[in-house]
PDB file of C-alpha atoms in Angstrom:
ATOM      1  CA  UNK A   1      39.158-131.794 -55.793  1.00  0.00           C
ATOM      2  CA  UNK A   2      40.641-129.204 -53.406  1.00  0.00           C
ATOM      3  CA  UNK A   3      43.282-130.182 -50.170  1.00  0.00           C
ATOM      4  CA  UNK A   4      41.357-130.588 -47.130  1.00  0.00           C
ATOM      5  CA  UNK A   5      43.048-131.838 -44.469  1.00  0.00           C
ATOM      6  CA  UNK A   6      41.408-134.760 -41.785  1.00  0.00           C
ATOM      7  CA  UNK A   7      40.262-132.570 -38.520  1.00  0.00           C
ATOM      8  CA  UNK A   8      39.332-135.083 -36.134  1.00  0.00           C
ATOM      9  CA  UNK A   9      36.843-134.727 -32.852  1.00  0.00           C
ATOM     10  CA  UNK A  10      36.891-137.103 -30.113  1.00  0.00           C
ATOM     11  CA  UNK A  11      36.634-137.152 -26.306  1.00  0.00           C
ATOM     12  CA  UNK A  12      39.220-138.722 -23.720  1.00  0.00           C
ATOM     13  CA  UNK A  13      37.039-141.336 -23.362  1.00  0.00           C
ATOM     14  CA  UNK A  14      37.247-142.529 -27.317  1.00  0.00           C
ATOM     15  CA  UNK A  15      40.968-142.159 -27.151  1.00  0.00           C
ATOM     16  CA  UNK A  16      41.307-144.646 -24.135  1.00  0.00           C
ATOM     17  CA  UNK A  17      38.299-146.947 -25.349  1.00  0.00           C
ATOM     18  CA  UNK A  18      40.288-146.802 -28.725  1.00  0.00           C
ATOM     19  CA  UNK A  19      43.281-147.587 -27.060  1.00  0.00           C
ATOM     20  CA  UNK A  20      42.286-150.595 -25.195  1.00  0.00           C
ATOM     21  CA  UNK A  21      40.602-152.213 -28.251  1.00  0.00           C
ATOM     22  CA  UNK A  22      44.054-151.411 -29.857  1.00  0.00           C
ATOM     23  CA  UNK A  23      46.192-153.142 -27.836  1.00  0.00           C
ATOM     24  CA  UNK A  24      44.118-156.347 -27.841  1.00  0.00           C
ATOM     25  CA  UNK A  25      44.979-156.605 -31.318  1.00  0.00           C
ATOM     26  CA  UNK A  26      48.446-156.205 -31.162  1.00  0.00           C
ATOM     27  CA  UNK A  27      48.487-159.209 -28.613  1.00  0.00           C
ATOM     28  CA  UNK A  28      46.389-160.932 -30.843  1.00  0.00           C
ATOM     29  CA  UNK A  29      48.018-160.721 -33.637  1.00  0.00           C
ATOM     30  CA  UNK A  30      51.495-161.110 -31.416  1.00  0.00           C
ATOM     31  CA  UNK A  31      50.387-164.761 -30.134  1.00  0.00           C
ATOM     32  CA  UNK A  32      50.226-166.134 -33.238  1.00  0.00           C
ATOM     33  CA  UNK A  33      53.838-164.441 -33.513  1.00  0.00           C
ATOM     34  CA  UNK A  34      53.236-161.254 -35.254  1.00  0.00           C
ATOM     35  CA  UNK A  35      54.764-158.188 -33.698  1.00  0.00           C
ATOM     36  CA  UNK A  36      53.665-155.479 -35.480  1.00  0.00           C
ATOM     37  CA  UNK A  37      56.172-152.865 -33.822  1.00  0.00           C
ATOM     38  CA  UNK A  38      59.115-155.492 -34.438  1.00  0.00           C
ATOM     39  CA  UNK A  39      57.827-155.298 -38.246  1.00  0.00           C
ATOM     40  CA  UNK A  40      57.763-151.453 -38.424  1.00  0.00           C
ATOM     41  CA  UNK A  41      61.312-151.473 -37.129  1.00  0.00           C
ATOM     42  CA  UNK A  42      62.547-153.800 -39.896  1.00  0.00           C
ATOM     43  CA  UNK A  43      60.833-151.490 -42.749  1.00  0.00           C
ATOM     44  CA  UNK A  44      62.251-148.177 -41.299  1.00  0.00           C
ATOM     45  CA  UNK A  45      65.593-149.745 -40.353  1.00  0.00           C
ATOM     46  CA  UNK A  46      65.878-150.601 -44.174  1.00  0.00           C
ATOM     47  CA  UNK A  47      64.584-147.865 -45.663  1.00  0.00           C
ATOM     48  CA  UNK A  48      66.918-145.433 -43.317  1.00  0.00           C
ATOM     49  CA  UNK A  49      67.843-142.612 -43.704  1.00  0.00           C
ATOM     50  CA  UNK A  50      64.772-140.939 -44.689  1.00  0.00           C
ATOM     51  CA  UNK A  51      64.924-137.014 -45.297  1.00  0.00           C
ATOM     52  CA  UNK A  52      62.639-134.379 -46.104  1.00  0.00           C
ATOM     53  CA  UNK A  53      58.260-135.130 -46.626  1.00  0.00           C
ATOM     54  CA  UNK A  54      57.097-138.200 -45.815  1.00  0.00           C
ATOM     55  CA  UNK A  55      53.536-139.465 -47.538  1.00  0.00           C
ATOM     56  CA  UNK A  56      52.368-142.356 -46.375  1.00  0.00           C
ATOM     57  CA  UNK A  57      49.610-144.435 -48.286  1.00  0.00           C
ATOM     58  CA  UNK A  58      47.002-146.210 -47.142  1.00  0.00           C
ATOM     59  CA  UNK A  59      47.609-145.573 -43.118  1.00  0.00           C
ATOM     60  CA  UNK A  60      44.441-148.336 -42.362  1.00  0.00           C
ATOM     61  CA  UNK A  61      44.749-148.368 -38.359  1.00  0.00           C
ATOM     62  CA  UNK A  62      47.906-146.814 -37.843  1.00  0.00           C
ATOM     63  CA  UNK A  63      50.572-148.855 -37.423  1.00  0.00           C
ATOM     64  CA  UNK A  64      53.132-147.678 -39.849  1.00  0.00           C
ATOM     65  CA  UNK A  65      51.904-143.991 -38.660  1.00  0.00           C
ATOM     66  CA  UNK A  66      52.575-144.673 -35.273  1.00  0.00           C
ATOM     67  CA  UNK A  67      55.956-145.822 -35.791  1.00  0.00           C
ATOM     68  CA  UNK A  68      57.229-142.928 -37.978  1.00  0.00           C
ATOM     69  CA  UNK A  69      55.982-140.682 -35.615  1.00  0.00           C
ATOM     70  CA  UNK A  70      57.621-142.135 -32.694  1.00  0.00           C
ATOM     71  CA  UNK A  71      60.853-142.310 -34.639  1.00  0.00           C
ATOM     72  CA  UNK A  72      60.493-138.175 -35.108  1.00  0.00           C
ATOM     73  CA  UNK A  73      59.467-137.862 -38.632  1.00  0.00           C
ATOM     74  CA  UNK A  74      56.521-135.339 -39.476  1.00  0.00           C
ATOM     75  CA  UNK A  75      54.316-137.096 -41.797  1.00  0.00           C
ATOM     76  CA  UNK A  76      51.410-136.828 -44.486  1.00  0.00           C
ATOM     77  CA  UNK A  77      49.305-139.658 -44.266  1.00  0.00           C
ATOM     78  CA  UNK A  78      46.145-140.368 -46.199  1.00  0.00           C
ATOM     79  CA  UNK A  79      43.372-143.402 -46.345  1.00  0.00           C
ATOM     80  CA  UNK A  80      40.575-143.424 -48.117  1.00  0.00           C
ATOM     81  CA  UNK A  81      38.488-144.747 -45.546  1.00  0.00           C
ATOM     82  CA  UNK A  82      37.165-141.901 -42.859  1.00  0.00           C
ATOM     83  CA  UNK A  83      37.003-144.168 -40.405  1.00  0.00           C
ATOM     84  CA  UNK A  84      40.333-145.870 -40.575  1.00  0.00           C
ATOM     85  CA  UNK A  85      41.669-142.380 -40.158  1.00  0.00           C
ATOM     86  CA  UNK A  86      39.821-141.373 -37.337  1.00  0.00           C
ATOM     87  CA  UNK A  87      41.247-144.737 -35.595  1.00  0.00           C
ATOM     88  CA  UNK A  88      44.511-143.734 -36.518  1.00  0.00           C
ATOM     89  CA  UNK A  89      43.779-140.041 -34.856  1.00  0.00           C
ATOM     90  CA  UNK A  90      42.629-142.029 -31.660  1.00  0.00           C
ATOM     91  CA  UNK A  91      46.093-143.865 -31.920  1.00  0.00           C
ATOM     92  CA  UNK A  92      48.378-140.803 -32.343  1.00  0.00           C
ATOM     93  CA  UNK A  93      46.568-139.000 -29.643  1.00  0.00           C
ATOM     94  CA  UNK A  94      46.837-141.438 -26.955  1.00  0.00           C
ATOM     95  CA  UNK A  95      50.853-141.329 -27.872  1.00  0.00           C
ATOM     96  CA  UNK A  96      50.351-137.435 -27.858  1.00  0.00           C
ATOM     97  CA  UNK A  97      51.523-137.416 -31.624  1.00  0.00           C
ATOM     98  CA  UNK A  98      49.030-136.332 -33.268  1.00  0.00           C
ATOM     99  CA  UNK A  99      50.787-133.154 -34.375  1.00  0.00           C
ATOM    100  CA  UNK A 100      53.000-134.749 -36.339  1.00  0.00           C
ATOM    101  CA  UNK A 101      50.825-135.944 -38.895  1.00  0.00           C
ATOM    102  CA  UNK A 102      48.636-134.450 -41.146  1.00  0.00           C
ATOM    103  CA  UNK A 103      45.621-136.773 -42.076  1.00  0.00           C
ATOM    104  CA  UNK A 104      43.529-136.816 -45.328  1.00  0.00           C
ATOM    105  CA  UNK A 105      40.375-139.127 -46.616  1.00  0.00           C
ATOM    106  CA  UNK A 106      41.958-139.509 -50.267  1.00  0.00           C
ATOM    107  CA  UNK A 107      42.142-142.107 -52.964  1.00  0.00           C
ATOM    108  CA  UNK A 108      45.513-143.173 -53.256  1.00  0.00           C
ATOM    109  CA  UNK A 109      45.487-143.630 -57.061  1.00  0.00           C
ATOM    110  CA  UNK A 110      43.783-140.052 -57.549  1.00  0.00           C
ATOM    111  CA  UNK A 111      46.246-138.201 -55.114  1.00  0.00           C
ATOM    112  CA  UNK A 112      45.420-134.053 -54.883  1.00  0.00           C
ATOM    113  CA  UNK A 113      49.039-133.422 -54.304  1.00  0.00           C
ATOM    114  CA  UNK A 114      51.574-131.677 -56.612  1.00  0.00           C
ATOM    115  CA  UNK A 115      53.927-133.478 -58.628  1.00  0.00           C
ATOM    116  CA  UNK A 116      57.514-134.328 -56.798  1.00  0.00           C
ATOM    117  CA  UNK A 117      56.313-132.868 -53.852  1.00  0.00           C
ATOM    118  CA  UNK A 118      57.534-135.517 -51.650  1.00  0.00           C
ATOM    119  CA  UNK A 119      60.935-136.876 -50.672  1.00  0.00           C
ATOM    120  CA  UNK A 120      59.278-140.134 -49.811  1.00  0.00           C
ATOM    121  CA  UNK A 121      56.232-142.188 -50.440  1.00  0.00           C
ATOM    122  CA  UNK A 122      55.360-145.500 -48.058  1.00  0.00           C
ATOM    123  CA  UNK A 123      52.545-147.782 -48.460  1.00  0.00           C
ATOM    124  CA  UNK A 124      52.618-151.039 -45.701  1.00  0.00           C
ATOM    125  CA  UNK A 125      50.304-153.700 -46.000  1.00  0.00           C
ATOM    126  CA  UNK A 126      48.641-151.485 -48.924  1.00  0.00           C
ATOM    127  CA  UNK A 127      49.303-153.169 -52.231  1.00  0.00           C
ATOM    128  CA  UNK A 128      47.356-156.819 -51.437  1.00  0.00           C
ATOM    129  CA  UNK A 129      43.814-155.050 -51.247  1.00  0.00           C
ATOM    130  CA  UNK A 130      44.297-152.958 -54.719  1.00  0.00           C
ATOM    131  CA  UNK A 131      42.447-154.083 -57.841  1.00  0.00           C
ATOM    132  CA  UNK A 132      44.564-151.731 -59.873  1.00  0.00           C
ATOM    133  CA  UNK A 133      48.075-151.233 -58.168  1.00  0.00           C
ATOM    134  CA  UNK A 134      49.449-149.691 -61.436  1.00  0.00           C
ATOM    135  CA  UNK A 135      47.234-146.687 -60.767  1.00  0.00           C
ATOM    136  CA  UNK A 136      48.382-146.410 -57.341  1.00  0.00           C
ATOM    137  CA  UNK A 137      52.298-146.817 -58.331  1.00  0.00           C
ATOM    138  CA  UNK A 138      51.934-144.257 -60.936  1.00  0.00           C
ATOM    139  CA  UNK A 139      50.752-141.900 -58.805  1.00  0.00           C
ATOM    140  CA  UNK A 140      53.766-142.620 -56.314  1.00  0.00           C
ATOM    141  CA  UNK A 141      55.872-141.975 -58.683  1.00  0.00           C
ATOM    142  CA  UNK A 142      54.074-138.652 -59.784  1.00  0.00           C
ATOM    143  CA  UNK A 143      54.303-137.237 -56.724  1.00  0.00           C
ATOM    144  CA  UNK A 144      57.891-137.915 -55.858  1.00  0.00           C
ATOM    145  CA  UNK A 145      60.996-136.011 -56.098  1.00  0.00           C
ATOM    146  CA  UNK A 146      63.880-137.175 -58.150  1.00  0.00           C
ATOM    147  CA  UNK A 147      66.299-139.127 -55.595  1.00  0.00           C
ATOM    148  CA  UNK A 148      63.590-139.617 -54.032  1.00  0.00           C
ATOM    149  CA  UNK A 149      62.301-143.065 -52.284  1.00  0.00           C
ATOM    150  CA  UNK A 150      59.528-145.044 -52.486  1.00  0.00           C
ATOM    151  CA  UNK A 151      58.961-147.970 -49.410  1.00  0.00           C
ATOM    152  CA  UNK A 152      56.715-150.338 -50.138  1.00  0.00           C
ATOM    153  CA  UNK A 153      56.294-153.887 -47.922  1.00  0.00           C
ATOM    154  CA  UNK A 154      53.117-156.337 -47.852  1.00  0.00           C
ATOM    155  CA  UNK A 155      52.770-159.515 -46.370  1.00  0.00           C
ATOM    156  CA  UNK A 156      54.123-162.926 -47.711  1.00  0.00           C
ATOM    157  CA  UNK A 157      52.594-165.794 -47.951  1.00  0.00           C
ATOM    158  CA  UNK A 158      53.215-167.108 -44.018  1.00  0.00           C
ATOM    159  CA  UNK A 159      51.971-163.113 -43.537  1.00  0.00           C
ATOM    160  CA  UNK A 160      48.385-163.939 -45.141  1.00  0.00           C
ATOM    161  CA  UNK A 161      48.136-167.000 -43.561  1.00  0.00           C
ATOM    162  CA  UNK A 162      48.825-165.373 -40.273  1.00  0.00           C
ATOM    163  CA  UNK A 163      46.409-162.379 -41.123  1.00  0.00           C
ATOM    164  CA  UNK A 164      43.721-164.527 -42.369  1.00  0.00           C
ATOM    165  CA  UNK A 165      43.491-166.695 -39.103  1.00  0.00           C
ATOM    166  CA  UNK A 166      42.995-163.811 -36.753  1.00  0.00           C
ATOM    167  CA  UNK A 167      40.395-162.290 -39.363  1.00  0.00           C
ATOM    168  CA  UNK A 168      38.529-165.634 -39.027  1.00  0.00           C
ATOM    169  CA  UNK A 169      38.668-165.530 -35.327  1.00  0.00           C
ATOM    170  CA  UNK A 170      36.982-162.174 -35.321  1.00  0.00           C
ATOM    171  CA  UNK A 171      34.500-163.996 -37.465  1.00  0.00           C
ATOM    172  CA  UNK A 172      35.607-161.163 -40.542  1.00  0.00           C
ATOM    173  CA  UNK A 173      36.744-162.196 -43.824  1.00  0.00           C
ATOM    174  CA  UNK A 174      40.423-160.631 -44.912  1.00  0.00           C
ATOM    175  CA  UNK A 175      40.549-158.681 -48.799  1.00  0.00           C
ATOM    176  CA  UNK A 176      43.394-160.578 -50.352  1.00  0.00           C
ATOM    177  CA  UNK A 177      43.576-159.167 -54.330  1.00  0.00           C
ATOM    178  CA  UNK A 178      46.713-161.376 -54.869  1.00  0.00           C
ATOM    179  CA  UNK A 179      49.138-158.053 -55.757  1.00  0.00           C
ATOM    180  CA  UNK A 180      52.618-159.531 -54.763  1.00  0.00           C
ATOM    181  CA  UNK A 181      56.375-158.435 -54.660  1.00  0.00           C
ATOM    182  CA  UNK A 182      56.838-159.384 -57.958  1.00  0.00           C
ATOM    183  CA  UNK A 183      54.475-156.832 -59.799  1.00  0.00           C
ATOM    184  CA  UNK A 184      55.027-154.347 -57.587  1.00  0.00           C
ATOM    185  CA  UNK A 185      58.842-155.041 -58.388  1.00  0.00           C
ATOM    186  CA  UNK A 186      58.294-155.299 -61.933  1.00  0.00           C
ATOM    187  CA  UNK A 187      56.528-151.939 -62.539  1.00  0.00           C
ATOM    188  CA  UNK A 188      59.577-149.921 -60.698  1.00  0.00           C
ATOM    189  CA  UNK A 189      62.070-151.561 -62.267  1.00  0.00           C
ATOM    190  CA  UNK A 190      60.358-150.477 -66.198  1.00  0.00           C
ATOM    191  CA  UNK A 191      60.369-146.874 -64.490  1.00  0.00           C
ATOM    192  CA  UNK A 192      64.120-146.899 -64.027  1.00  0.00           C
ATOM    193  CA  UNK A 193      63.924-147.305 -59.998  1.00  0.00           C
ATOM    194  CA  UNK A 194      67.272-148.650 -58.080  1.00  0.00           C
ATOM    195  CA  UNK A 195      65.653-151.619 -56.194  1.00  0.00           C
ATOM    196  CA  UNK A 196      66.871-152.674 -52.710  1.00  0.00           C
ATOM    197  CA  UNK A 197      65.060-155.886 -51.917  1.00  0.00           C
ATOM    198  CA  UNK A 198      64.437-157.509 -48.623  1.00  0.00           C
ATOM    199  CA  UNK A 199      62.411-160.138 -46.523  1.00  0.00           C
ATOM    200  CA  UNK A 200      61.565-161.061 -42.884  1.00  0.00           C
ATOM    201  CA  UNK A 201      59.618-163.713 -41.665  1.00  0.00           C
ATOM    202  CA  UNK A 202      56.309-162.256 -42.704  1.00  0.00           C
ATOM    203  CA  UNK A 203      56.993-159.611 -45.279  1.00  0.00           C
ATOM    204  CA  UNK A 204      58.956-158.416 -48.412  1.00  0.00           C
ATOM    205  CA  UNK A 205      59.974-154.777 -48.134  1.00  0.00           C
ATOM    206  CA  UNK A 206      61.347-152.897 -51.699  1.00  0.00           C
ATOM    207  CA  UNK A 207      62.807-149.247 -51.496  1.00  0.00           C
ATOM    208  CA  UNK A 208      63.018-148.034 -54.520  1.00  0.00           C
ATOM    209  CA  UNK A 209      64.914-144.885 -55.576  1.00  0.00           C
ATOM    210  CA  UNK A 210      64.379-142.788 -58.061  1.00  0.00           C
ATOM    211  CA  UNK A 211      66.270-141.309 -61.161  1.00  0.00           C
ATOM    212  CA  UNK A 212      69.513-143.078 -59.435  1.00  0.00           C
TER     213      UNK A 212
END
């Protein structure tokens, strides 16, 4: 499979329709006291400092995206889900950002990216909806440098709850494939990783460094 990179076409219009729809999820999800930018923070203020290429798995909407982009990092982010990254285009454009990131529709545990080719490798809100996380661990691993650090931070239980009630309120149903912390925390840990482990009110957040 060869490297083509997410080129994405939309009108004015799309990015402030897109906009709008975005920010009344954020308040959505914020009164039943979720702040999604308050949760970026936390991640990046852990996993600090972060040098060199960024990857970032699994980008969904955009969150994560959006905040590493407004916190000046350049960024390689990749879904597997066309659409998803076209919403996260939408969102970096109406922040004027979208130069900062370079989008591609790829399968996470098939990446087309050379071995330790990246400093650091995120995933948010990724592992929960993976039937086969070792796959997608493996291939973090593969394509990280030695030193280098993997982020990884998914929802606890008061997290799922939260999520779960404003899917049902949208009248959708929320993929929950049980992956926790603890296997996630268990397969670094046989692969040598140093482990920095933390928790806020509606995550757990592990960076992981490699070959330390």
């Amino acid at each position: 499979m060869s490297l083509k990179e997410y080129i994405p076409n939309f009108t004015n219009k799309e990015i402030e329709d897109n906009h709008t729809r975005f920010i009344e999820r954020v308040e959505l999800y914020r009164q039943k006291g979720l702040d999604h930018n308050k949760n970026r923070r936390f991640i990046l203020e852990k996993a600090a400092p972060l040098k060199g290429r960024i990857l970032e798995l699994g980008t969904g909407t955009g969150y994560t995206t959006l905040a590493l982009a407004k916190a000046g990092y350049e960024v390689t982010a990749v879904d597997s889900d066309e659409e998803m990254l076209r919403i996260t285009a939408l969102n970096l454009a109406y922040e004027r950002l979208l130069t900062k990131v370079r989008l591609f529709i790829m399968d996470a545990a098939s990446l087309v990216f050379d071995s330790y080719s990246f400093d650091n490798v995120i995933a948010v809100a990724l592992f929960h909806h993976l039937a086969e996380p070792e796959r997608v661990l493996s291939e973090m691993d593969r394509v990280l440098k030695e030193k280098g650090k993997i982020i990884i931070a998914d929802f606890n239980e008061r997290g799922m709850e939260l999520i779960r009630a404003v899917h049902k309120k949208e009248e959708r149903e929320h993929q929950d494939l049980g992956v926790g912390r603890e296997k996630v925390l268990s397969y670094l840990s046989g692969l040598g990783y140093d482990i920095e482990d933390y928790a806020d009110e509606f995550q757990w957040v592990l960076i992981a460094v490699k070959g330390a």
